[in-house]
Coordinates of C-alpha atoms and ligand atoms in Angstrom, one line a residue:
Chain E
M27 CA -31.6 -18.2 -133.8
T28 CA -31.3 -18.1 -130.1
E29 CA -32.2 -14.9 -128.4
I30 CA -30.3 -13.8 -125.4
P31 CA -32.8 -13.2 -122.7
E32 CA -33.1 -9.6 -121.7
S33 CA -32.2 -10.3 -118.1
L34 CA -28.9 -11.9 -119.0
L35 CA -28.0 -9.1 -121.3
R36 CA -28.8 -6.7 -118.6
R37 CA -26.7 -8.5 -116.0
S38 CA -23.6 -8.6 -118.2
A39 CA -24.2 -5.1 -119.2
E40 CA -24.2 -4.1 -115.6
A41 CA -21.1 -6.0 -114.9
K42 CA -19.4 -4.4 -117.8
A43 CA -20.6 -1.0 -117.0
K44 CA -19.2 -1.4 -113.5
A45 CA -15.9 -2.6 -114.8
L46 CA -15.6 0.2 -117.3
G47 CA -17.2 2.9 -115.2
V48 CA -19.8 3.9 -117.8
P49 CA -23.6 4.0 -117.6
V50 CA -25.4 0.7 -117.9
E51 CA -27.8 2.1 -120.6
Q52 CA -24.9 2.9 -122.8
V53 CA -23.4 -0.6 -122.6
L54 CA -26.8 -2.2 -123.1
A55 CA -27.4 -0.2 -126.2
E56 CA -24.0 -1.1 -127.5
M57 CA -24.6 -4.8 -126.8
K58 CA -27.9 -4.8 -128.7
G59 CA -26.1 -3.1 -131.6
E60 CA -28.1 0.0 -131.2
G61 CA -25.3 2.2 -129.9
P62 CA -21.8 3.1 -130.8
P63 CA -19.0 0.9 -129.5
I64 CA -17.7 2.1 -126.2
E65 CA -14.3 3.5 -126.0
V66 CA -12.4 1.1 -123.7
P67 CA -10.0 3.1 -121.6
A68 CA -6.4 2.1 -121.4
S69 CA -5.4 -1.1 -119.7
D70 CA -5.4 0.3 -116.2
E71 CA -9.1 0.5 -116.0
G72 CA -11.4 -1.9 -117.8
A73 CA -10.6 -5.5 -118.4
V74 CA -10.1 -6.5 -121.9
S75 CA -10.0 -10.2 -122.6
P76 CA -8.0 -11.3 -125.5
L77 CA -10.9 -13.6 -126.3
S78 CA -13.2 -10.8 -127.1
D79 CA -11.1 -9.8 -130.0
E80 CA -11.0 -13.2 -131.4
P81 CA -10.4 -12.7 -135.1
S82 CA -12.2 -15.8 -136.5
P83 CA -15.3 -16.3 -134.4
G84 CA -16.7 -19.1 -136.5
A85 CA -14.5 -22.0 -135.7
S86 CA -13.1 -21.0 -132.5
A87 CA -16.3 -19.8 -131.1
G88 CA -17.5 -23.3 -131.2
Q89 CA -14.4 -24.4 -129.3
A90 CA -14.8 -21.7 -126.8
D91 CA -18.4 -22.8 -126.4
A92 CA -17.4 -26.3 -125.7
A93 CA -14.6 -25.3 -123.5
S94 CA -16.6 -22.9 -121.5
A95 CA -19.5 -25.2 -121.1
D96 CA -17.1 -27.7 -119.7
A97 CA -15.6 -25.1 -117.4
A98 CA -19.1 -24.1 -116.3
D99 CA -20.0 -27.7 -115.7
E100 CA -16.9 -28.1 -113.7
Q101 CA -17.9 -25.1 -111.7
V102 CA -21.2 -26.6 -110.9
E103 CA -19.6 -29.9 -110.2
E104 CA -17.1 -28.3 -107.9
A105 CA -19.6 -26.1 -106.3
V106 CA -21.7 -29.0 -105.1
S107 CA -19.2 -31.7 -104.8
P108 CA -18.3 -33.2 -101.5
R109 CA -14.8 -32.1 -102.1
S110 CA -15.5 -28.5 -101.9
E111 CA -17.8 -29.2 -99.0
E112 CA -14.9 -30.7 -97.3
Q113 CA -12.7 -27.9 -98.1
A114 CA -15.3 -25.6 -96.6
E115 CA -15.1 -27.7 -93.5
E116 CA -11.4 -27.4 -93.4
A117 CA -11.4 -23.7 -94.0
V118 CA -10.7 -22.5 -90.6
S119 CA -10.6 -18.8 -90.9
P120 CA -14.0 -17.2 -91.1
R121 CA -13.0 -15.4 -94.3
S122 CA -12.2 -18.5 -96.3
E123 CA -15.2 -20.2 -94.8
E124 CA -17.3 -17.4 -96.2
Q125 CA -15.8 -17.8 -99.6
A126 CA -16.5 -21.5 -99.5
E127 CA -20.0 -20.7 -98.7
E128 CA -20.1 -18.6 -101.8
A129 CA -18.9 -21.5 -103.9
V130 CA -22.1 -23.3 -103.1
S131 CA -24.3 -20.3 -103.3
P132 CA -27.2 -20.5 -105.8
R133 CA -25.6 -17.6 -107.6
S134 CA -22.6 -19.4 -109.0
E135 CA -24.8 -22.3 -109.8
E136 CA -27.2 -20.1 -111.6
Q137 CA -24.3 -18.6 -113.6
A138 CA -23.2 -21.9 -114.6
E139 CA -26.7 -22.9 -115.7
E140 CA -26.9 -19.8 -117.8
A141 CA -23.8 -20.8 -119.5
V142 CA -25.3 -23.9 -121.1
P143 CA -25.6 -23.7 -124.9
P144 CA -29.3 -22.8 -125.4
A145 CA -28.8 -19.4 -124.1
A146 CA -25.6 -19.2 -126.1
V147 CA -23.9 -17.4 -123.3
A148 CA -20.5 -18.6 -122.2
T149 CA -19.1 -18.3 -118.8
I150 CA -15.5 -18.9 -118.4
V151 CA -13.9 -19.7 -115.1
E152 CA -10.7 -17.8 -115.1
D153 CA -7.8 -18.8 -112.9
E154 CA -4.5 -17.1 -112.8
Q155 CA -4.7 -16.3 -116.5
P156 CA -3.8 -13.3 -118.6
L157 CA -6.9 -11.6 -117.6
A158 CA -5.7 -11.1 -114.1
E159 CA -2.8 -9.2 -115.5
V160 CA -4.9 -7.1 -117.8
D161 CA -7.2 -6.2 -115.1
G162 CA -4.7 -3.9 -113.4
S163 CA -7.2 -2.6 -110.9
G164 CA -6.8 -5.5 -108.6
N165 CA -7.4 -9.2 -108.6
D166 CA -10.6 -9.1 -106.6
K167 CA -12.4 -7.2 -109.2
L168 CA -15.0 -9.0 -111.3
A169 CA -13.9 -8.7 -114.9
A170 CA -16.7 -8.6 -117.3
V171 CA -16.2 -8.5 -121.0
V172 CA -18.8 -8.1 -123.6
S173 CA -17.8 -8.4 -127.2
P174 CA -19.1 -5.6 -129.3
R175 CA -20.7 -7.9 -131.8
P176 CA -24.5 -8.4 -132.0
S177 CA -25.7 -11.9 -131.5
V178 CA -26.0 -12.9 -135.1
P179 CA -24.0 -15.9 -136.2
P180 CA -21.1 -15.1 -138.4
A181 CA -21.7 -15.5 -142.0
G182 CA -21.1 -18.9 -143.4
T183 CA -21.9 -20.8 -140.3
P184 CA -23.2 -24.2 -141.4
E185 CA -26.8 -25.0 -140.4
G186 CA -27.0 -26.8 -137.1
V187 CA -23.7 -25.5 -135.8
R188 CA -24.2 -23.7 -132.6
T189 CA -22.2 -20.6 -132.3
A190 CA -21.5 -18.8 -129.1
R191 CA -19.9 -15.6 -128.2
L192 CA -18.2 -14.7 -125.1
L193 CA -20.5 -12.6 -123.0
T194 CA -18.9 -12.6 -119.6
V195 CA -15.7 -13.7 -118.1
V196 CA -16.0 -14.4 -114.4
K197 CA -13.0 -14.7 -112.4
A198 CA -14.0 -17.5 -110.1
R199 CA -12.1 -16.2 -107.2
A200 CA -14.5 -17.6 -104.7
I201 CA -14.0 -21.1 -105.8
Q202 CA -10.4 -21.1 -106.7
T203 CA -9.0 -19.4 -103.7
V204 CA -10.4 -21.8 -101.1
K205 CA -7.2 -23.3 -99.8
A206 CA -7.3 -25.5 -96.9
E207 CA -4.9 -24.4 -94.2
P208 CA -2.6 -27.2 -93.4
T209 CA -3.9 -28.6 -90.1
D210 CA -3.2 -31.8 -88.5
K211 CA -6.3 -33.9 -89.1
V212 CA -7.4 -37.4 -88.6
N213 CA -10.3 -39.3 -90.0
T214 CA -13.5 -39.1 -87.9
W215 CA -13.9 -42.7 -88.5
P216 CA -12.4 -44.5 -86.8
H217 CA -10.5 -42.2 -84.5
L218 CA -13.2 -39.9 -83.1
M219 CA -16.1 -42.3 -83.4
L220 CA -14.3 -45.1 -81.5
M221 CA -13.5 -42.6 -78.7
E222 CA -17.1 -41.5 -78.6
F223 CA -18.3 -45.1 -78.5
G224 CA -15.9 -45.7 -75.6
A225 CA -17.3 -42.7 -73.8
L226 CA -20.8 -43.9 -74.5
L227 CA -20.1 -47.3 -73.0
A228 CA -18.4 -45.8 -70.0
I229 CA -21.3 -43.5 -69.1
T230 CA -23.9 -46.2 -69.7
G231 CA -21.9 -48.5 -67.5
L232 CA -21.6 -45.9 -64.8
L233 CA -25.3 -45.0 -65.0
V234 CA -26.4 -48.7 -64.8
I235 CA -24.2 -49.3 -61.8
M236 CA -25.6 -46.3 -60.1
S237 CA -29.2 -47.3 -60.9
V238 CA -28.7 -50.8 -59.5
I239 CA -27.2 -49.7 -56.2
I240 CA -29.0 -46.4 -55.5
F241 CA -32.7 -46.3 -55.5
S242 CA -34.8 -43.2 -56.4
P243 CA -36.5 -41.7 -53.4
L244 CA -40.3 -41.9 -53.0
L245 CA -41.4 -40.3 -49.8
D246 CA -45.0 -40.0 -48.5
P247 CA -47.6 -38.8 -51.0
A248 CA -47.7 -35.1 -51.6
N249 CA -49.6 -33.2 -48.9
V250 CA -50.0 -29.5 -49.1
N251 CA -50.8 -29.3 -45.4
S252 CA -47.7 -30.8 -44.0
T253 CA -44.5 -29.0 -44.8
P254 CA -41.5 -31.3 -44.3
N255 CA -38.7 -29.8 -42.2
P256 CA -36.4 -28.8 -43.9
S257 CA -37.8 -28.2 -47.4
K258 CA -35.0 -28.2 -49.9
A259 CA -34.9 -27.3 -53.6
P260 CA -33.3 -29.8 -56.0
W261 CA -29.5 -29.8 -55.5
Y262 CA -28.7 -27.6 -58.5
F263 CA -30.9 -24.8 -57.0
L264 CA -29.6 -25.4 -53.4
G265 CA -26.8 -22.8 -53.9
L266 CA -29.6 -20.2 -54.7
Q267 CA -31.6 -21.3 -51.7
E268 CA -28.5 -20.9 -49.6
L269 CA -28.1 -17.4 -50.9
L270 CA -31.7 -16.7 -50.3
S271 CA -31.1 -17.5 -46.6
Y272 CA -28.4 -14.8 -46.4
F273 CA -29.8 -12.0 -48.4
D274 CA -33.1 -10.3 -48.9
P275 CA -35.1 -12.4 -51.4
Q276 CA -35.3 -9.4 -53.7
I277 CA -31.5 -9.8 -54.2
A278 CA -30.8 -13.5 -54.0
G279 CA -34.0 -14.6 -55.6
V280 CA -33.9 -12.3 -58.6
T281 CA -30.7 -10.3 -59.0
V282 CA -28.2 -13.1 -58.5
P283 CA -29.7 -15.7 -60.8
T284 CA -30.9 -13.4 -63.5
I285 CA -27.9 -11.1 -63.7
T286 CA -25.1 -13.6 -63.2
G287 CA -27.0 -16.6 -64.6
I288 CA -28.7 -15.6 -67.7
I289 CA -27.5 -12.2 -68.8
G290 CA -24.0 -12.4 -67.3
F291 CA -23.2 -15.8 -68.7
M292 CA -24.5 -15.0 -72.2
M293 CA -22.4 -11.8 -72.2
I294 CA -19.1 -13.5 -71.4
P295 CA -17.8 -13.8 -75.0
F296 CA -18.7 -10.1 -75.6
V297 CA -17.1 -8.8 -72.4
D298 CA -14.0 -10.9 -72.6
K299 CA -12.2 -9.2 -75.5
N300 CA -8.9 -10.9 -74.9
P301 CA -8.3 -12.9 -78.1
S302 CA -5.9 -15.4 -76.7
T303 CA -6.9 -18.8 -75.6
R304 CA -3.7 -19.6 -73.8
P305 CA -4.2 -20.1 -70.1
S306 CA -1.2 -18.0 -69.3
D307 CA -2.8 -15.0 -71.0
R308 CA -6.1 -15.4 -69.4
K309 CA -5.3 -15.6 -65.7
F310 CA -7.9 -13.1 -64.7
A311 CA -10.8 -14.8 -66.6
I312 CA -9.8 -18.2 -65.3
L313 CA -9.6 -16.8 -61.8
L314 CA -13.0 -15.3 -62.0
Y315 CA -14.6 -18.4 -63.4
S316 CA -12.8 -20.6 -60.8
M317 CA -14.1 -18.4 -58.1
F318 CA -17.6 -18.8 -59.4
M319 CA -17.2 -22.5 -59.6
V320 CA -15.8 -22.8 -56.1
G321 CA -18.4 -20.4 -54.7
A322 CA -21.3 -22.2 -56.3
G323 CA -19.9 -25.5 -55.3
T324 CA -19.4 -24.4 -51.7
L325 CA -22.9 -23.0 -51.4
T326 CA -24.4 -26.1 -52.9
L327 CA -22.4 -28.4 -50.6
I328 CA -23.5 -26.3 -47.6
G329 CA -27.1 -26.6 -48.8
V330 CA -26.8 -30.3 -49.2
L331 CA -24.8 -31.3 -46.2
F332 CA -24.9 -28.5 -43.6
R333 CA -28.5 -27.5 -43.5
G334 CA -30.9 -29.2 -41.2
R335 CA -34.2 -28.5 -39.6
G336 CA -35.5 -25.0 -40.3
F337 CA -32.7 -24.7 -42.8
N338 CA -30.4 -24.1 -39.9
F339 CA -26.8 -24.9 -39.9
T340 CA -26.0 -28.4 -38.8
Y341 CA -23.0 -30.7 -38.9
P342 CA -23.7 -33.8 -41.0
W343 CA -21.8 -36.0 -38.6
K344 CA -23.8 -34.8 -35.6
D345 CA -27.4 -34.6 -36.9
G346 CA -27.2 -36.6 -40.1
I347 CA -27.6 -35.5 -43.7
F348 CA -30.9 -33.9 -44.8
F349 CA -30.8 -34.7 -48.4
D350 CA -33.8 -36.7 -49.5
D351 CA -32.5 -37.2 -53.1
L352 CA -30.2 -39.8 -51.8
K353 CA -32.5 -40.9 -49.0
D354 CA -32.1 -44.6 -49.9
W355 CA -28.4 -44.3 -49.9
V356 CA -27.4 -42.0 -47.1
D357 CA -28.3 -43.5 -43.8
F358 CA -30.5 -41.0 -42.1
E359 CA -30.5 -40.1 -38.5
Chain Z
M22 CA -19.7 -80.8 -98.3
A23 CA -16.9 -81.8 -100.6
D24 CA -15.6 -84.7 -98.4
G25 CA -19.0 -85.5 -97.1
D26 CA -18.2 -84.1 -93.6
G27 CA -21.4 -82.8 -92.1
K28 CA -19.6 -80.0 -90.2
T29 CA -18.0 -78.5 -93.2
G30 CA -21.2 -78.7 -95.1
L31 CA -22.9 -76.6 -92.4
K32 CA -20.1 -74.1 -92.4
D33 CA -20.3 -73.7 -96.1
K34 CA -24.1 -73.3 -95.8
I35 CA -23.7 -70.6 -93.2
K36 CA -21.0 -68.9 -95.2
E37 CA -23.2 -69.1 -98.3
T38 CA -26.3 -67.8 -96.6
N39 CA -24.2 -65.0 -95.1
E40 CA -22.9 -63.9 -98.4
K41 CA -26.3 -64.1 -99.9
L42 CA -27.8 -62.1 -97.1
W43 CA -25.2 -59.3 -97.1
G44 CA -25.2 -59.2 -100.9
S45 CA -29.0 -59.1 -101.0
Q46 CA -30.8 -56.2 -102.5
V47 CA -32.4 -55.3 -99.2
V48 CA -29.1 -55.0 -97.4
E49 CA -27.6 -53.2 -100.4
A50 CA -30.4 -50.8 -100.3
I51 CA -30.0 -50.0 -96.6
L52 CA -26.3 -49.6 -96.6
R53 CA -24.8 -46.7 -98.5
P54 CA -21.5 -47.1 -100.3
G55 CA -18.7 -47.0 -97.9
S56 CA -20.5 -48.5 -95.0
P57 CA -18.2 -50.6 -92.9
F58 CA -20.9 -53.3 -92.7
K59 CA -21.1 -53.6 -96.4
K60 CA -19.8 -56.6 -98.2
G61 CA -16.2 -56.2 -99.2
Y62 CA -15.5 -53.2 -97.1
S63 CA -11.8 -52.6 -96.8
D64 CA -10.0 -50.1 -94.6
S65 CA -8.6 -47.3 -96.8
P66 CA -8.4 -43.6 -96.3
R67 CA -11.1 -43.2 -99.0
N68 CA -13.4 -45.7 -97.3
R69 CA -12.8 -44.0 -94.0
S70 CA -14.1 -40.8 -95.5
Y71 CA -17.0 -42.6 -97.0
V72 CA -18.1 -44.1 -93.6
V73 CA -18.9 -40.5 -92.5
M74 CA -19.7 -38.8 -95.7
N75 CA -22.1 -41.4 -97.1
N76 CA -23.9 -41.7 -93.8
V77 CA -26.5 -39.9 -91.8
L78 CA -23.5 -39.2 -89.5
Y79 CA -22.4 -36.5 -91.9
H80 CA -25.0 -34.3 -90.3
L81 CA -23.1 -34.5 -87.1
H82 CA -19.5 -35.1 -88.0
P83 CA -17.1 -33.8 -90.6
V84 CA -15.0 -36.4 -92.4
K85 CA -11.9 -35.2 -90.6
V86 CA -11.3 -33.6 -87.3
K87 CA -8.3 -31.9 -85.8
R88 CA -6.0 -34.4 -84.2
H89 CA -6.0 -32.7 -80.8
G90 CA -9.8 -32.8 -80.8
V91 CA -9.7 -36.6 -80.7
K92 CA -7.7 -36.6 -77.5
L93 CA -9.9 -37.5 -74.7
S94 CA -8.2 -34.9 -72.6
Y95 CA -9.4 -32.1 -74.8
T96 CA -13.2 -32.2 -74.7
L97 CA -13.5 -35.0 -72.2
C98 CA -16.3 -35.8 -74.5
L99 CA -18.5 -33.8 -72.2
G100 CA -20.7 -32.3 -74.9
G101 CA -21.1 -35.6 -76.5
L102 CA -21.9 -37.2 -73.2
S103 CA -24.6 -34.6 -72.4
F104 CA -26.2 -35.4 -75.7
F105 CA -26.0 -39.1 -75.1
L106 CA -27.5 -38.7 -71.7
F107 CA -30.3 -36.7 -73.3
I108 CA -31.0 -39.6 -75.6
L109 CA -30.9 -42.1 -72.8
L110 CA -33.3 -39.9 -70.9
T111 CA -35.7 -39.8 -73.8
I112 CA -35.7 -43.5 -74.2
T113 CA -36.2 -44.2 -70.5
G114 CA -38.7 -41.4 -70.3
I115 CA -40.9 -42.9 -73.0
F116 CA -40.9 -46.1 -71.0
L117 CA -42.0 -44.3 -67.9
M118 CA -44.7 -42.4 -69.8
F119 CA -46.5 -45.8 -70.4
Y120 CA -47.2 -46.1 -66.7
Y121 CA -47.7 -42.6 -65.5
T122 CA -50.8 -40.5 -65.3
P123 CA -50.3 -36.8 -64.6
S124 CA -53.0 -36.2 -62.1
A125 CA -52.8 -35.5 -58.4
E126 CA -54.9 -38.6 -57.7
A127 CA -53.0 -41.1 -59.8
A128 CA -49.4 -39.9 -60.1
Y129 CA -48.1 -41.2 -56.8
T130 CA -49.7 -44.6 -57.0
D131 CA -48.5 -45.0 -60.6
I132 CA -44.9 -44.5 -59.4
Q133 CA -45.5 -46.9 -56.6
A134 CA -46.9 -49.5 -59.0
L135 CA -44.1 -48.9 -61.4
S136 CA -41.6 -49.9 -58.7
T137 CA -43.5 -52.9 -57.6
N138 CA -45.5 -54.3 -60.5
V139 CA -43.6 -53.5 -63.7
A140 CA -40.7 -55.5 -64.9
F141 CA -37.5 -53.4 -64.6
G142 CA -39.7 -50.5 -63.5
T143 CA -37.5 -49.5 -60.6
L144 CA -34.4 -49.9 -62.8
V145 CA -35.7 -47.7 -65.5
R146 CA -36.9 -45.1 -63.0
N147 CA -33.5 -45.1 -61.4
L148 CA -31.8 -44.8 -64.8
H149 CA -34.0 -41.8 -65.6
R150 CA -33.5 -40.1 -62.3
W151 CA -29.7 -40.5 -62.0
G152 CA -29.3 -39.9 -65.7
A153 CA -31.0 -36.5 -65.3
H154 CA -28.7 -35.6 -62.4
L155 CA -25.7 -36.7 -64.4
M156 CA -26.9 -34.6 -67.4
V157 CA -27.1 -31.5 -65.3
L158 CA -23.6 -32.2 -64.0
S159 CA -22.1 -33.0 -67.4
V160 CA -23.7 -30.0 -69.1
F161 CA -22.2 -27.8 -66.3
L162 CA -18.8 -29.5 -66.7
H163 CA -19.0 -29.1 -70.5
M164 CA -19.6 -25.4 -70.0
S165 CA -16.6 -25.2 -67.7
R166 CA -14.4 -27.1 -70.2
V167 CA -15.5 -24.6 -72.9
F168 CA -14.7 -21.7 -70.6
Y169 CA -11.3 -22.9 -69.6
H170 CA -10.4 -23.4 -73.3
G171 CA -11.6 -20.0 -74.2
A172 CA -13.6 -21.8 -76.8
Y173 CA -16.3 -19.1 -76.7
K174 CA -14.1 -16.6 -78.4
P175 CA -14.7 -15.5 -81.9
P176 CA -16.2 -17.0 -84.0
R177 CA -17.8 -19.1 -81.4
E178 CA -19.5 -16.4 -79.3
F179 CA -23.0 -17.2 -80.5
N180 CA -22.6 -20.9 -79.8
W181 CA -21.8 -20.0 -76.2
V182 CA -25.0 -18.0 -76.0
I183 CA -26.9 -21.0 -77.4
G184 CA -25.1 -23.1 -74.8
V185 CA -26.3 -20.9 -72.0
L186 CA -29.8 -21.4 -73.2
L187 CA -29.2 -25.2 -73.3
L188 CA -27.9 -25.1 -69.8
F189 CA -31.1 -23.4 -68.6
L190 CA -33.3 -25.7 -70.6
T191 CA -31.5 -28.6 -69.0
L192 CA -32.1 -27.2 -65.6
F193 CA -35.8 -26.6 -66.4
L194 CA -36.2 -30.1 -67.8
S195 CA -34.8 -31.5 -64.6
F196 CA -36.8 -29.3 -62.4
S197 CA -40.1 -29.9 -64.1
G198 CA -39.5 -33.7 -63.9
Y199 CA -38.8 -33.3 -60.2
L200 CA -42.4 -32.7 -59.4
L201 CA -43.8 -35.7 -61.3
P202 CA -43.6 -38.4 -58.6
W203 CA -45.9 -36.2 -56.5
D204 CA -44.5 -37.1 -53.2
Q205 CA -43.5 -34.8 -50.4
L206 CA -40.0 -34.3 -51.8
A207 CA -41.4 -33.4 -55.2
L208 CA -44.1 -31.1 -53.9
W209 CA -41.9 -29.1 -51.5
A210 CA -38.8 -28.9 -53.6
V211 CA -41.0 -27.4 -56.4
T212 CA -42.7 -25.1 -53.9
V213 CA -39.3 -23.8 -52.8
G214 CA -38.2 -23.5 -56.4
T215 CA -41.2 -21.7 -57.6
N216 CA -41.3 -19.4 -54.6
M217 CA -37.9 -18.1 -55.9
A218 CA -39.7 -17.1 -59.1
G219 CA -42.2 -15.3 -57.0
F220 CA -39.5 -12.9 -55.8
I221 CA -39.0 -11.4 -59.3
P222 CA -39.9 -7.7 -59.0
V223 CA -43.2 -6.5 -60.4
V224 CA -44.1 -9.6 -62.5
G225 CA -43.0 -12.2 -59.9
G226 CA -46.6 -13.0 -58.9
Q227 CA -47.7 -13.5 -62.5
V228 CA -44.7 -15.6 -63.4
K229 CA -45.3 -17.8 -60.4
F230 CA -49.0 -18.1 -61.2
A231 CA -48.2 -19.0 -64.9
L232 CA -45.8 -21.7 -63.7
L233 CA -48.1 -23.2 -61.2
G234 CA -51.4 -22.8 -63.0
S235 CA -52.7 -21.9 -59.5
L236 CA -51.6 -20.0 -56.4
E237 CA -50.0 -23.0 -54.8
V238 CA -48.6 -26.2 -56.2
S239 CA -51.6 -28.3 -57.2
G240 CA -52.9 -30.8 -59.7
A241 CA -53.0 -28.1 -62.3
T242 CA -49.3 -27.5 -61.6
L243 CA -48.7 -31.2 -62.1
L244 CA -50.3 -31.3 -65.5
R245 CA -48.5 -28.2 -66.5
F246 CA -45.1 -29.5 -65.4
Y247 CA -45.8 -32.8 -67.1
V248 CA -46.5 -31.2 -70.5
L249 CA -43.5 -29.0 -70.1
H250 CA -41.3 -31.9 -69.1
V251 CA -42.3 -34.5 -71.7
L252 CA -43.0 -32.2 -74.6
A253 CA -42.2 -28.5 -74.5
F254 CA -38.8 -28.4 -73.0
P255 CA -37.4 -31.4 -74.9
F256 CA -38.7 -29.9 -78.1
I257 CA -37.1 -26.6 -77.6
L258 CA -33.9 -28.3 -76.4
V259 CA -33.7 -30.3 -79.6
L260 CA -34.1 -27.2 -81.7
F261 CA -31.3 -25.5 -79.9
L262 CA -29.2 -28.6 -80.0
A263 CA -29.5 -28.7 -83.7
V264 CA -28.3 -25.1 -83.9
H265 CA -25.5 -25.8 -81.4
F266 CA -24.1 -28.8 -83.3
W267 CA -24.4 -27.0 -86.6
R268 CA -22.5 -24.0 -85.2
V269 CA -19.8 -26.2 -83.8
R270 CA -19.0 -27.3 -87.4
K271 CA -19.6 -24.0 -89.1
D272 CA -17.4 -22.2 -86.6
G273 CA -14.5 -24.3 -87.9
G274 CA -15.0 -27.5 -85.8
I275 CA -13.7 -27.9 -82.4
S276 CA -11.6 -25.0 -81.1
G277 CA -7.9 -25.0 -81.7
P278 CA -5.3 -26.5 -79.4
L279 CA -4.4 -24.2 -76.6
Ligands
HEM406 C1 -27.7 -29.9 -73.5 C2 -26.6 -29.3 -73.4 C3 -25.4 -29.4 -74.3 C4 -25.0 -30.3 -75.2 C5 -25.7 -31.6 -75.5 C6 -23.9 -29.8 -75.9 C7 -23.2 -30.5 -76.9 C8 -22.0 -30.0 -77.4 C9 -21.1 -30.9 -78.2 C10 -21.3 -32.3 -78.6 C11 -20.0 -30.1 -78.6 C12 -18.8 -30.6 -79.4 C13 -17.5 -30.5 -78.5 C14 -17.6 -31.2 -77.2 O1 -18.1 -32.3 -77.1 O2 -17.1 -30.5 -76.2 C15 -20.2 -28.8 -78.0 C16 -19.4 -27.7 -78.2 C17 -19.6 -26.5 -77.6 N1 -20.5 -26.1 -76.6 FE1 -22.0 -27.4 -76.0 N2 -23.5 -28.6 -75.4 C18 -24.4 -28.3 -74.4 C19 -24.5 -27.2 -73.6 C20 -23.5 -26.1 -73.7 C21 -23.4 -25.0 -72.8 C22 -24.2 -24.9 -71.5 C23 -22.5 -24.2 -73.3 C24 -21.9 -22.9 -72.7 C25 -22.6 -22.1 -72.0 C26 -22.0 -24.7 -74.5 C27 -21.1 -24.2 -75.3 C28 -20.4 -24.8 -76.3 C29 -19.3 -24.2 -77.2 C30 -18.9 -22.8 -77.1 C31 -18.8 -25.3 -78.0 C32 -17.7 -25.2 -79.0 C33 -16.5 -25.7 -78.2 C34 -15.2 -25.8 -79.0 O3 -15.2 -25.5 -80.2 O4 -14.2 -26.2 -78.4 N3 -22.7 -25.9 -74.7 N4 -21.4 -28.8 -77.3

């Protein structure tokens, strides 16, 4: 005779105890046949499955076993199948995403595993079935039902016939309620991937053309003792260098890049509490960012084009462009 | 073959060989079911799903994407382009590494030799250099696109934070590479850049020293920047990229239409 492992007993006892609102020890004792049957309160509290009062356990228990094993199988199947993965993908709201996550969590798999015959524990995946109605305390409650019978096969069971009894009924809300929101979707292949391929070709083309017509600069060998005039940072730092020439380095060299750059930018999603993504609702945010873009762009352009010897202001059309990155391309002086 | 025409015979042979080749165990083993290169692929919604699902691509793309996300005008493909440029930079960078020694004595002449002695050396160097500039630009534009779409709003806040890290990593990658040619441009641009780090209150001096490996830009700095450039920064960037791409999908794919 198969023994039900202690851990399983305990788990279903806990579930039942929670559902009925009685101490776990009491339920456990009852399940082992050591304690008196628990008074099940009226239908508003605990969940009573019609299955647990099955009058003839012999024949139908076998059926229930098969059925439930199937159901459990299905659960596993579903839990790991690409379909539910896809559903998870489609689930847009964080909530249903989370549910989908649950569907593939080891827990549900484990449950299903426990349901296979050797342990003689059946787990039934319950959809919108009577149980939901019986469980008046709300749909989202896990309904656990343990039949008050001890785990001995009913008398007269032929040798070799596995019997099973219903230990737990799990309402598989997590799996069943994942419903894809109707969204307008297209297949990644070919629609997105052809686009990407086009973009890839375009940027490769652009880069090759650039590389054929513009040569990388290579000035004189590095010489620590001869400072070129002007010395400019790479263009993406030229805006900063420009700021540095206006302000005290303590401000421009530290405060501006650290605060606005790292901390400030990272904090944007947490500062901007406006939930809307519609441009007409976000005029202020868009204005701020655009000002940043224009400001940074202007500073960079000044640094690139309008700074000459000694980092002094010059006009590119008068004194030429002091921008060695494009030395080969821009005609100097 | 049937009518003794040599041409038809050859055609048949080619066809036969082709069939054999594509039906062979090796090809079968390489291509997973649903691959469009597999023998007998037909265009059906199911197969279209398989192309992605039964493929390493599934790590990057879901089977289906929102229709508006496919429009070029939505993302401008800027994130994808940043990634692609990163890959191009890795490939060209590996080529450059074959010819480059990170020492104050050899670096400059190596670059010179690369331009004159190595087949396609100049082209690859140009590709690497302009590719790097384009990447900085495209990452910046990608960030702007994300901002203007409000795509950093819940549940995508954290991916924005990751993104900011990616932006700075991209800048650091570019900046560390800037020193490697070891010419006057490299030396002094990096001197100006690291001087800015020196202005950090209290720890500025230490930060600058840690960056340079010395008090001024020197051979030690070159080695340091080289290791950061070819190993440390790309490694960290790839880690964050993995999280970034993963979050794009887990946050529900590309953000909704405006
Ligand atoms: C190495 C740099 C980066 C790479 C390779 C990269 C790549 C990508 C890719 C491929 C996407 C998918 C959508 C698209 O193509 O636009 C994406 C989305 C996103 N990226 Fe980046 N990214 C980078 C840097 C950044 C930066 C600097 C930010 C912001 C500070 C950022 C924030 C985001 C956000 C919030 C999304 C989700 C957008 C949406 O759902 O519409 N990323 N990124």
